[in-house]
Amino acid sequence: MSILEISVEQFYEAARDVCGLEIVAGAKHMQRVIREGAINRPGLALTGFFQHFPKRRVQVIGLAENSYLNSLPPDQRKERLGELFRRRIPCVVLTRNRHALPELLECAAEFNIPILKSPLITNRFINDATLAIENLAAPSIKYQGTMIALRGIGVLMEGAPGIGKSETALALIERGHSLVSDDLTVLRRDSTGAIIGSAGDMTRYHMEIRGLGIIHVPSLFGVASMRREMKLDLVVRLEHFNPEHSYDRTGLVSQTETLLGVEVPAVTIPVAAGRDIAHVIEVAALNQKLKQLGHDAAKELDEKLVQTLTRRVRA
Amino acid sequence: MSQTSPNNDASANRTLTIKNKHGMHARPAALLIKLAGQFKSDITIEKDGTKVSACSIMGLLTLELYHGSEIIICAQGPDANEALDAIADLINRKFDEE
């Protein structure tokens, strides 16, 4: 389990909507730190067995734990909970909206540990909360680029300011694709090693078009024109056409861009007057999808050529 | 390309033989295009009466040039001779493949 540092407050904010979290007690102590990205059911600990007890994790008291605690005489219940809280756990979550036992609240006050509750059943809570913690802990960067979801393919356009990223995005939206983020994309690496792009909370759904200013994309183009987040499949580098620069003409040389330690396929597209960049990007994305499915047109044609030309020689 | 240019640019031809084992597949074609693009002259490649621009990858591949194919390279422009020298060198080097 990787070491991390997430405050209970951050966890609460991130999981509040998905898990319906509420603070029951200890609101002043939300700065306590979660150092392991998993959720623990402290069943064994409540029986008094503390070997290998993962004290750095969020502790959940679900139906079984609660029933067990109820089965104990009050003094023993207090003692066992005291043992648990004494280990400086980050916080306790009660699932199924259980009422906190008085002994639990006493311990929370004594050890300055927050108690939260969720209406979810324990398993569901563990799944959603683990995902929330993973997302919080995922390495992330803010990246200068506009991201589009194009028929299930995540495309991040990068290039010098004024090269036309937003205008190209607009053209792609008009062709029925969805905007993920304009100009600044938040990228994070999830636990599977995929790069996920999304917009910053404040600017989500907006874009800036030179000469027009800021526009609200779903108001103009409908809700389908926006997508909250998208896995990144292809980086498209837009650059001013430079006659000195030799652009890849075959597609045999695969380019990549390393983002958060992950190599993402990339293409460089020269922007010149009269080129329909949106259309070129559409094709680049489809071609990338084809490659992911195992068909590399450039490679296949080349193999066919080599075969044919070599056979000609023998003939 | 075949028409006379307004200024007195040199025009030069050279007959060459493809020497690399696998012939003109995508990688050598890309190298040739890259090289041809560095000159100001218009460069064409001709085989069996079919003439294509040395800047067209699909054109070059269509010629189906294999080991032993004879081609005529024609350059027209201020640096026609340098262009032919460079291209002849690339082809004679077998596109650095072998």
Short mmCIF file of C-alpha atoms in Angstrom, two decimals:
data_model
loop_
_atom_site.label_atom_id
_atom_site.label_comp_id
_atom_site.label_asym_id
_atom_site.label_seq_id
_atom_site.Cartn_x
_atom_site.Cartn_y
_atom_site.Cartn_z
CA MET A 1 0.00 0.00 0.00
CA SER A 2 1.45 3.28 -1.06
CA ILE A 3 2.04 5.99 1.50
CA LEU A 4 -0.04 9.06 0.94
CA GLU A 5 -1.20 12.09 2.83
CA ILE A 6 -4.83 13.02 2.51
CA SER A 7 -6.68 14.91 5.20
CA VAL A 8 -10.04 13.61 6.41
CA GLU A 9 -11.40 16.93 5.21
CA GLN A 10 -10.20 16.27 1.64
CA PHE A 11 -11.62 12.77 1.77
CA TYR A 12 -14.92 14.11 3.08
CA GLU A 13 -15.15 16.71 0.31
CA ALA A 14 -14.27 14.21 -2.41
CA ALA A 15 -16.58 11.44 -1.20
CA ARG A 16 -19.41 13.58 0.14
CA ASP A 17 -21.54 13.43 -3.00
CA VAL A 18 -20.92 9.83 -4.03
CA CYS A 19 -21.15 8.39 -0.52
CA GLY A 20 -23.58 10.86 1.05
CA LEU A 21 -21.12 11.53 3.87
CA GLU A 22 -22.08 13.63 6.89
CA ILE A 23 -20.06 14.66 9.90
CA VAL A 24 -21.41 13.18 13.14
CA ALA A 25 -18.71 14.34 15.54
CA GLY A 26 -15.24 15.81 15.63
CA ALA A 27 -15.72 18.48 12.94
CA LYS A 28 -12.79 20.34 14.48
CA HIS A 29 -10.42 17.47 13.80
CA MET A 30 -10.92 17.05 10.09
CA GLN A 31 -7.24 17.80 9.44
CA ARG A 32 -6.26 14.33 10.65
CA VAL A 33 -4.35 12.48 7.97
CA ILE A 34 -5.21 9.29 6.05
CA ARG A 35 -1.93 7.63 5.11
CA GLU A 36 -3.12 4.49 3.38
CA GLY A 37 -5.46 4.42 0.41
CA ALA A 38 -7.79 1.67 1.57
CA ILE A 39 -10.76 1.26 3.87
CA ASN A 40 -10.60 -1.10 6.86
CA ARG A 41 -13.37 -2.99 8.65
CA PRO A 42 -11.96 -3.26 12.18
CA GLY A 43 -13.80 -6.49 13.08
CA LEU A 44 -10.77 -8.27 14.47
CA ALA A 45 -9.57 -5.15 16.27
CA LEU A 46 -12.89 -4.89 18.09
CA THR A 47 -12.38 -8.39 19.42
CA GLY A 48 -9.11 -7.14 20.88
CA PHE A 49 -6.74 -8.55 18.24
CA PHE A 50 -4.45 -5.79 17.00
CA GLN A 51 -1.64 -7.60 15.20
CA HIS A 52 -1.23 -6.11 11.71
CA PHE A 53 -3.97 -3.62 12.44
CA PRO A 54 -3.96 -1.03 9.59
CA LYS A 55 -4.31 2.06 11.74
CA ARG A 56 -3.51 4.48 8.90
CA ARG A 57 -6.73 3.68 7.06
CA VAL A 58 -10.26 4.96 7.29
CA GLN A 59 -12.13 2.61 9.66
CA VAL A 60 -15.67 1.54 8.83
CA ILE A 61 -18.23 0.33 11.30
CA GLY A 62 -20.86 -1.54 9.33
CA LEU A 63 -23.73 -3.79 10.24
CA ALA A 64 -21.55 -6.64 11.53
CA GLU A 65 -19.23 -4.44 13.60
CA ASN A 66 -22.15 -2.54 15.03
CA SER A 67 -24.01 -5.74 15.98
CA TYR A 68 -20.86 -7.09 17.59
CA LEU A 69 -20.39 -3.91 19.62
CA ASN A 70 -24.03 -4.08 20.71
CA SER A 71 -23.51 -7.63 21.90
CA LEU A 72 -20.82 -6.49 24.33
CA PRO A 73 -21.54 -5.22 27.86
CA PRO A 74 -21.15 -1.41 27.93
CA ASP A 75 -17.89 -1.34 29.91
CA GLN A 76 -16.23 -3.80 27.54
CA ARG A 77 -17.58 -1.92 24.55
CA LYS A 78 -15.98 1.27 25.87
CA GLU A 79 -12.70 -0.51 26.51
CA ARG A 80 -12.49 -2.07 23.02
CA LEU A 81 -13.40 1.16 21.26
CA GLY A 82 -10.82 2.93 23.43
CA GLU A 83 -8.19 0.45 22.26
CA LEU A 84 -9.15 1.18 18.64
CA PHE A 85 -9.15 4.97 18.99
CA ARG A 86 -5.95 4.99 21.04
CA ARG A 87 -4.14 3.90 17.87
CA ARG A 88 -4.68 7.34 16.35
CA ILE A 89 -6.83 6.16 13.44
CA PRO A 90 -7.70 8.97 10.97
CA CYS A 91 -11.49 8.71 11.25
CA VAL A 92 -14.42 6.32 11.66
CA VAL A 93 -17.32 6.01 9.23
CA LEU A 94 -20.67 4.51 10.20
CA THR A 95 -22.48 2.99 7.24
CA ARG A 96 -26.24 2.52 6.74
CA ASN A 97 -26.67 5.79 8.67
CA ARG A 98 -26.35 3.96 12.00
CA HIS A 99 -26.61 6.07 15.08
CA ALA A 100 -23.32 6.45 16.85
CA LEU A 101 -23.16 4.45 20.06
CA PRO A 102 -22.58 6.71 23.10
CA GLU A 103 -19.24 4.98 23.77
CA LEU A 104 -18.13 5.77 20.23
CA LEU A 105 -18.90 9.46 20.69
CA GLU A 106 -17.07 9.48 24.01
CA CYS A 107 -13.98 7.97 22.40
CA ALA A 108 -14.18 10.41 19.49
CA ALA A 109 -14.21 13.34 21.92
CA GLU A 110 -11.44 11.91 24.06
CA PHE A 111 -9.06 11.17 21.18
CA ASN A 112 -10.04 14.06 18.84
CA ILE A 113 -11.06 11.74 16.02
CA PRO A 114 -13.91 12.64 13.62
CA ILE A 115 -16.90 10.34 13.13
CA LEU A 116 -18.68 10.41 9.76
CA LYS A 117 -21.73 8.56 8.53
CA SER A 118 -23.01 7.37 5.16
CA PRO A 119 -26.39 5.97 4.10
CA LEU A 120 -24.69 3.37 1.88
CA ILE A 121 -24.33 -0.28 2.77
CA THR A 122 -20.78 -1.13 3.80
CA ASN A 123 -19.60 -2.84 0.62
CA ARG A 124 -20.89 -0.10 -1.59
CA PHE A 125 -19.32 2.52 0.67
CA ILE A 126 -15.97 0.73 0.61
CA ASN A 127 -15.96 0.64 -3.19
CA ASP A 128 -16.92 4.27 -3.66
CA ALA A 129 -14.70 5.58 -0.88
CA THR A 130 -11.67 3.62 -2.13
CA LEU A 131 -12.17 5.11 -5.57
CA ALA A 132 -12.48 8.61 -4.10
CA ILE A 133 -9.24 8.16 -2.14
CA GLU A 134 -7.48 6.74 -5.20
CA ASN A 135 -8.52 9.75 -7.26
CA LEU A 136 -7.32 12.10 -4.54
CA ALA A 137 -4.01 10.31 -4.37
CA ALA A 138 -3.57 10.03 -8.14
CA PRO A 139 -0.66 12.08 -9.43
CA SER A 140 -2.02 14.97 -11.44
CA ILE A 141 -0.86 17.98 -13.41
CA LYS A 142 -2.43 20.95 -15.07
CA TYR A 143 -1.55 20.92 -18.74
CA GLN A 144 -1.80 23.60 -21.38
CA GLY A 145 -4.04 22.01 -23.96
CA THR A 146 -7.61 21.54 -25.12
CA MET A 147 -9.21 18.14 -24.80
CA ILE A 148 -11.97 16.64 -26.92
CA ALA A 149 -13.82 13.34 -26.67
CA LEU A 150 -14.05 12.14 -30.23
CA ARG A 151 -16.13 9.01 -30.83
CA GLY A 152 -14.80 7.43 -27.66
CA ILE A 153 -11.25 8.60 -28.25
CA GLY A 154 -9.68 11.17 -25.93
CA VAL A 155 -7.65 13.72 -27.89
CA LEU A 156 -5.54 16.41 -26.27
CA MET A 157 -4.53 19.27 -28.57
CA GLU A 158 -1.45 21.23 -27.66
CA GLY A 159 0.36 24.04 -29.42
CA ALA A 160 1.44 27.64 -29.13
CA PRO A 161 -1.18 30.18 -28.01
CA GLY A 162 -3.16 31.48 -30.96
CA ILE A 163 -2.54 28.46 -33.16
CA GLY A 164 -6.25 27.68 -33.09
CA LYS A 165 -6.81 25.00 -30.47
CA SER A 166 -10.10 26.49 -29.31
CA GLU A 167 -11.32 27.19 -32.85
CA THR A 168 -10.50 23.62 -33.84
CA ALA A 169 -12.31 22.37 -30.74
CA LEU A 170 -15.31 24.45 -31.77
CA ALA A 171 -15.28 22.89 -35.23
CA LEU A 172 -15.10 19.44 -33.64
CA ILE A 173 -18.01 20.24 -31.30
CA GLU A 174 -20.05 21.31 -34.31
CA ARG A 175 -19.31 17.95 -35.86
CA GLY A 176 -20.90 16.30 -32.85
CA HIS A 177 -17.89 15.64 -30.63
CA SER A 178 -17.68 16.71 -26.99
CA LEU A 179 -15.47 19.19 -25.21
CA VAL A 180 -13.67 17.98 -22.10
CA SER A 181 -11.67 21.10 -21.33
CA ASP A 182 -10.55 24.27 -23.07
CA ASP A 183 -7.00 25.56 -22.89
CA LEU A 184 -6.11 24.05 -19.51
CA THR A 185 -6.65 20.37 -18.86
CA VAL A 186 -6.25 18.61 -15.54
CA LEU A 187 -4.57 15.27 -16.17
CA ARG A 188 -4.36 12.52 -13.58
CA ARG A 189 -2.96 9.02 -13.68
CA ASP A 190 -5.39 6.47 -12.34
CA SER A 191 -4.50 3.18 -10.67
CA THR A 192 -4.53 1.32 -14.01
CA GLY A 193 -1.93 3.71 -15.47
CA ALA A 194 -4.41 5.45 -17.74
CA ILE A 195 -4.27 9.24 -18.06
CA ILE A 196 -7.64 10.87 -17.40
CA GLY A 197 -8.30 14.44 -18.53
CA SER A 198 -10.89 16.80 -17.10
CA ALA A 199 -11.52 20.52 -16.82
CA GLY A 200 -10.81 22.67 -13.78
CA ASP A 201 -13.92 22.98 -11.59
CA MET A 202 -14.25 26.69 -12.21
CA THR A 203 -13.86 26.77 -15.99
CA ARG A 204 -15.68 23.53 -16.81
CA TYR A 205 -18.26 23.95 -19.63
CA HIS A 206 -16.71 27.22 -20.80
CA MET A 207 -14.33 28.14 -23.54
CA GLU A 208 -12.72 31.26 -24.84
CA ILE A 209 -12.91 32.14 -28.50
CA ARG A 210 -10.77 35.04 -29.63
CA GLY A 211 -13.01 37.87 -30.73
CA LEU A 212 -16.05 36.47 -28.92
CA GLY A 213 -14.80 36.07 -25.39
CA ILE A 214 -16.06 33.42 -23.02
CA ILE A 215 -18.92 31.18 -24.14
CA HIS A 216 -20.94 28.55 -22.28
CA VAL A 217 -20.67 25.47 -24.45
CA PRO A 218 -23.71 23.39 -23.39
CA SER A 219 -26.04 26.43 -23.68
CA LEU A 220 -24.98 26.90 -27.28
CA PHE A 221 -24.47 23.31 -28.42
CA GLY A 222 -26.51 21.18 -26.03
CA VAL A 223 -25.56 18.93 -23.14
CA ALA A 224 -24.03 16.31 -25.42
CA SER A 225 -21.33 18.82 -26.37
CA MET A 226 -19.66 18.43 -22.96
CA ARG A 227 -17.96 15.55 -21.29
CA ARG A 228 -16.82 15.64 -17.68
CA GLU A 229 -13.74 13.49 -18.07
CA MET A 230 -12.12 11.28 -20.64
CA LYS A 231 -9.28 8.82 -20.92
CA LEU A 232 -6.46 10.26 -22.99
CA ASP A 233 -5.59 8.24 -26.11
CA LEU A 234 -3.81 10.67 -28.38
CA VAL A 235 -1.85 13.90 -28.12
CA VAL A 236 -2.11 16.13 -31.19
CA ARG A 237 0.64 18.72 -31.47
CA LEU A 238 -0.41 21.62 -33.64
CA GLU A 239 2.37 23.75 -35.05
CA HIS A 240 2.75 26.41 -37.70
CA PHE A 241 3.75 24.82 -40.96
CA ASN A 242 7.50 25.12 -41.27
CA PRO A 243 8.92 24.32 -44.71
CA GLU A 244 12.31 23.59 -43.11
CA HIS A 245 10.85 20.93 -40.86
CA SER A 246 10.31 17.50 -42.35
CA TYR A 247 7.00 16.06 -41.22
CA ASP A 248 6.42 12.36 -40.89
CA ARG A 249 5.09 11.22 -44.23
CA THR A 250 4.54 7.54 -43.61
CA GLY A 251 3.27 7.22 -40.04
CA LEU A 252 5.78 4.42 -39.54
CA VAL A 253 7.68 6.39 -36.93
CA SER A 254 5.53 6.41 -33.81
CA GLN A 255 5.74 9.52 -31.66
CA THR A 256 4.83 9.63 -28.00
CA GLU A 257 4.48 12.22 -25.31
CA THR A 258 5.33 11.31 -21.73
CA LEU A 259 2.71 12.62 -19.32
CA LEU A 260 2.84 11.71 -15.62
CA GLY A 261 5.31 8.99 -16.54
CA VAL A 262 2.99 7.38 -19.10
CA GLU A 263 3.84 7.31 -22.81
CA VAL A 264 0.86 8.53 -24.80
CA PRO A 265 0.79 8.22 -28.62
CA ALA A 266 1.25 11.57 -30.33
CA VAL A 267 1.07 13.11 -33.80
CA THR A 268 2.37 16.44 -35.07
CA ILE A 269 0.06 18.25 -37.44
CA PRO A 270 1.34 21.28 -39.34
CA VAL A 271 -1.22 24.06 -39.49
CA ALA A 272 -1.26 25.86 -42.84
CA ALA A 273 -3.83 28.10 -44.46
CA GLY A 274 -6.61 26.14 -46.07
CA ARG A 275 -6.12 22.95 -44.07
CA ASP A 276 -9.21 21.71 -42.30
CA ILE A 277 -7.48 20.86 -39.03
CA ALA A 278 -10.65 19.61 -37.34
CA HIS A 279 -11.08 17.06 -40.08
CA VAL A 280 -7.43 16.00 -39.91
CA ILE A 281 -7.75 15.52 -36.14
CA GLU A 282 -10.89 13.43 -36.60
CA VAL A 283 -8.98 11.15 -38.94
CA ALA A 284 -5.95 11.07 -36.62
CA ALA A 285 -8.21 9.95 -33.77
CA LEU A 286 -9.91 7.27 -35.85
CA ASN A 287 -6.54 6.05 -37.07
CA GLN A 288 -5.35 5.86 -33.46
CA LYS A 289 -8.40 3.77 -32.58
CA LEU A 290 -7.62 1.47 -35.49
CA LYS A 291 -4.06 1.09 -34.21
CA GLN A 292 -5.37 0.24 -30.74
CA LEU A 293 -7.45 -2.47 -32.38
CA GLY A 294 -4.28 -3.85 -33.93
CA HIS A 295 -4.45 -2.42 -37.44
CA ASP A 296 -1.56 -0.17 -38.38
CA ALA A 297 -2.24 0.90 -41.96
CA ALA A 298 1.27 2.26 -42.59
CA LYS A 299 2.91 -0.88 -41.25
CA GLU A 300 0.59 -3.19 -43.17
CA LEU A 301 1.12 -1.40 -46.47
CA ASP A 302 4.85 -1.43 -45.89
CA GLU A 303 4.86 -5.17 -45.22
CA LYS A 304 2.82 -5.75 -48.35
CA LEU A 305 5.25 -3.63 -50.36
CA VAL A 306 8.32 -5.39 -49.03
CA GLN A 307 6.75 -8.75 -49.81
CA THR A 308 5.70 -7.78 -53.31
CA LEU A 309 8.93 -6.02 -54.21
CA THR A 310 11.09 -8.85 -52.87
CA ARG A 311 9.07 -11.40 -54.83
CA ARG A 312 9.52 -9.34 -58.00
CA VAL A 313 13.26 -9.67 -57.67
CA ARG A 314 13.17 -13.45 -57.47
CA ALA A 315 10.76 -13.68 -60.42
CA MET B 1 8.22 20.15 -64.51
CA SER B 2 8.72 19.13 -68.08
CA GLN B 3 7.85 22.61 -69.29
CA THR B 4 10.66 25.13 -69.56
CA SER B 5 11.02 27.31 -66.52
CA PRO B 6 11.03 31.09 -66.97
CA ASN B 7 14.57 31.50 -65.72
CA ASN B 8 17.46 29.55 -67.06
CA ASP B 9 17.43 26.84 -64.44
CA ALA B 10 19.51 23.82 -65.12
CA SER B 11 17.81 20.59 -65.95
CA ALA B 12 19.57 17.30 -65.41
CA ASN B 13 18.75 13.63 -65.81
CA ARG B 14 20.35 10.55 -64.40
CA THR B 15 19.61 6.86 -64.77
CA LEU B 16 20.01 4.82 -61.60
CA THR B 17 19.38 1.30 -60.42
CA ILE B 18 17.67 0.44 -57.12
CA LYS B 19 20.16 -1.59 -55.11
CA ASN B 20 18.60 -2.33 -51.76
CA LYS B 21 17.14 -5.78 -51.26
CA HIS B 22 13.59 -4.77 -50.37
CA GLY B 23 13.24 -2.04 -52.99
CA MET B 24 11.32 1.20 -52.52
CA HIS B 25 9.08 0.45 -49.55
CA ALA B 26 7.79 3.07 -47.14
CA ARG B 27 10.96 3.82 -45.18
CA PRO B 28 13.23 4.45 -48.21
CA ALA B 29 10.44 6.42 -49.86
CA ALA B 30 10.20 8.66 -46.80
CA LEU B 31 13.97 9.17 -46.82
CA LEU B 32 13.94 10.06 -50.50
CA ILE B 33 11.11 12.55 -50.04
CA LYS B 34 12.86 14.16 -47.11
CA LEU B 35 16.03 14.53 -49.15
CA ALA B 36 14.27 15.79 -52.27
CA GLY B 37 12.44 18.37 -50.16
CA GLN B 38 15.75 19.95 -49.17
CA PHE B 39 16.41 21.21 -52.71
CA LYS B 40 14.83 24.05 -54.58
CA SER B 41 14.66 22.04 -57.81
CA ASP B 42 11.63 20.12 -58.97
CA ILE B 43 12.55 16.47 -58.88
CA THR B 44 10.73 13.63 -60.62
CA ILE B 45 11.27 9.91 -60.77
CA GLU B 46 10.37 7.96 -63.86
CA LYS B 47 10.05 4.26 -64.43
CA ASP B 48 8.72 2.59 -67.58
CA GLY B 49 7.21 5.85 -68.79
CA THR B 50 5.43 6.68 -65.51
CA LYS B 51 6.69 9.86 -63.95
CA VAL B 52 5.96 10.92 -60.38
CA SER B 53 7.08 13.76 -58.16
CA ALA B 54 9.85 12.84 -55.75
CA CYS B 55 7.77 14.57 -53.07
CA SER B 56 4.79 12.24 -53.41
CA ILE B 57 4.94 9.20 -51.20
CA MET B 58 1.94 7.53 -52.80
CA GLY B 59 3.47 8.23 -56.21
CA LEU B 60 6.77 6.66 -55.27
CA LEU B 61 5.15 3.56 -53.84
CA THR B 62 2.94 3.18 -56.92
CA LEU B 63 6.05 2.82 -59.08
CA GLU B 64 6.80 -0.47 -57.30
CA LEU B 65 10.55 -0.09 -57.52
CA TYR B 66 12.32 -3.31 -56.59
CA HIS B 67 15.93 -4.40 -56.45
CA GLY B 68 17.27 -3.96 -59.97
CA SER B 69 14.62 -1.51 -61.19
CA GLU B 70 16.00 1.18 -63.45
CA ILE B 71 14.76 4.70 -62.89
CA ILE B 72 15.38 8.07 -64.45
CA ILE B 73 15.66 10.91 -62.03
CA CYS B 74 15.10 14.34 -63.43
CA ALA B 75 15.83 17.57 -61.59
CA GLN B 76 15.05 21.05 -62.76
CA GLY B 77 16.08 24.13 -60.87
CA PRO B 78 19.01 26.10 -59.54
CA ASP B 79 20.48 23.16 -57.64
CA ALA B 80 19.57 20.38 -60.06
CA ASN B 81 23.01 18.78 -60.13
CA GLU B 82 23.50 18.83 -56.37
CA ALA B 83 20.06 17.28 -55.96
CA LEU B 84 20.87 14.47 -58.36
CA ASP B 85 24.21 13.82 -56.65
CA ALA B 86 22.55 13.59 -53.25
CA ILE B 87 19.75 11.32 -54.44
CA ALA B 88 22.15 9.08 -56.36
CA ASP B 89 24.22 8.79 -53.20
CA LEU B 90 21.19 7.79 -51.12
CA ILE B 91 20.12 5.15 -53.65
CA ASN B 92 23.67 3.80 -54.04
CA ARG B 93 24.00 3.65 -50.24
CA LYS B 94 20.96 1.31 -50.41
CA PHE B 95 19.08 3.80 -48.19
CA ASP B 96 21.40 2.73 -45.37
CA GLU B 97 19.43 -0.49 -45.11
CA GLU B 98 22.06 -3.13 -45.61
#
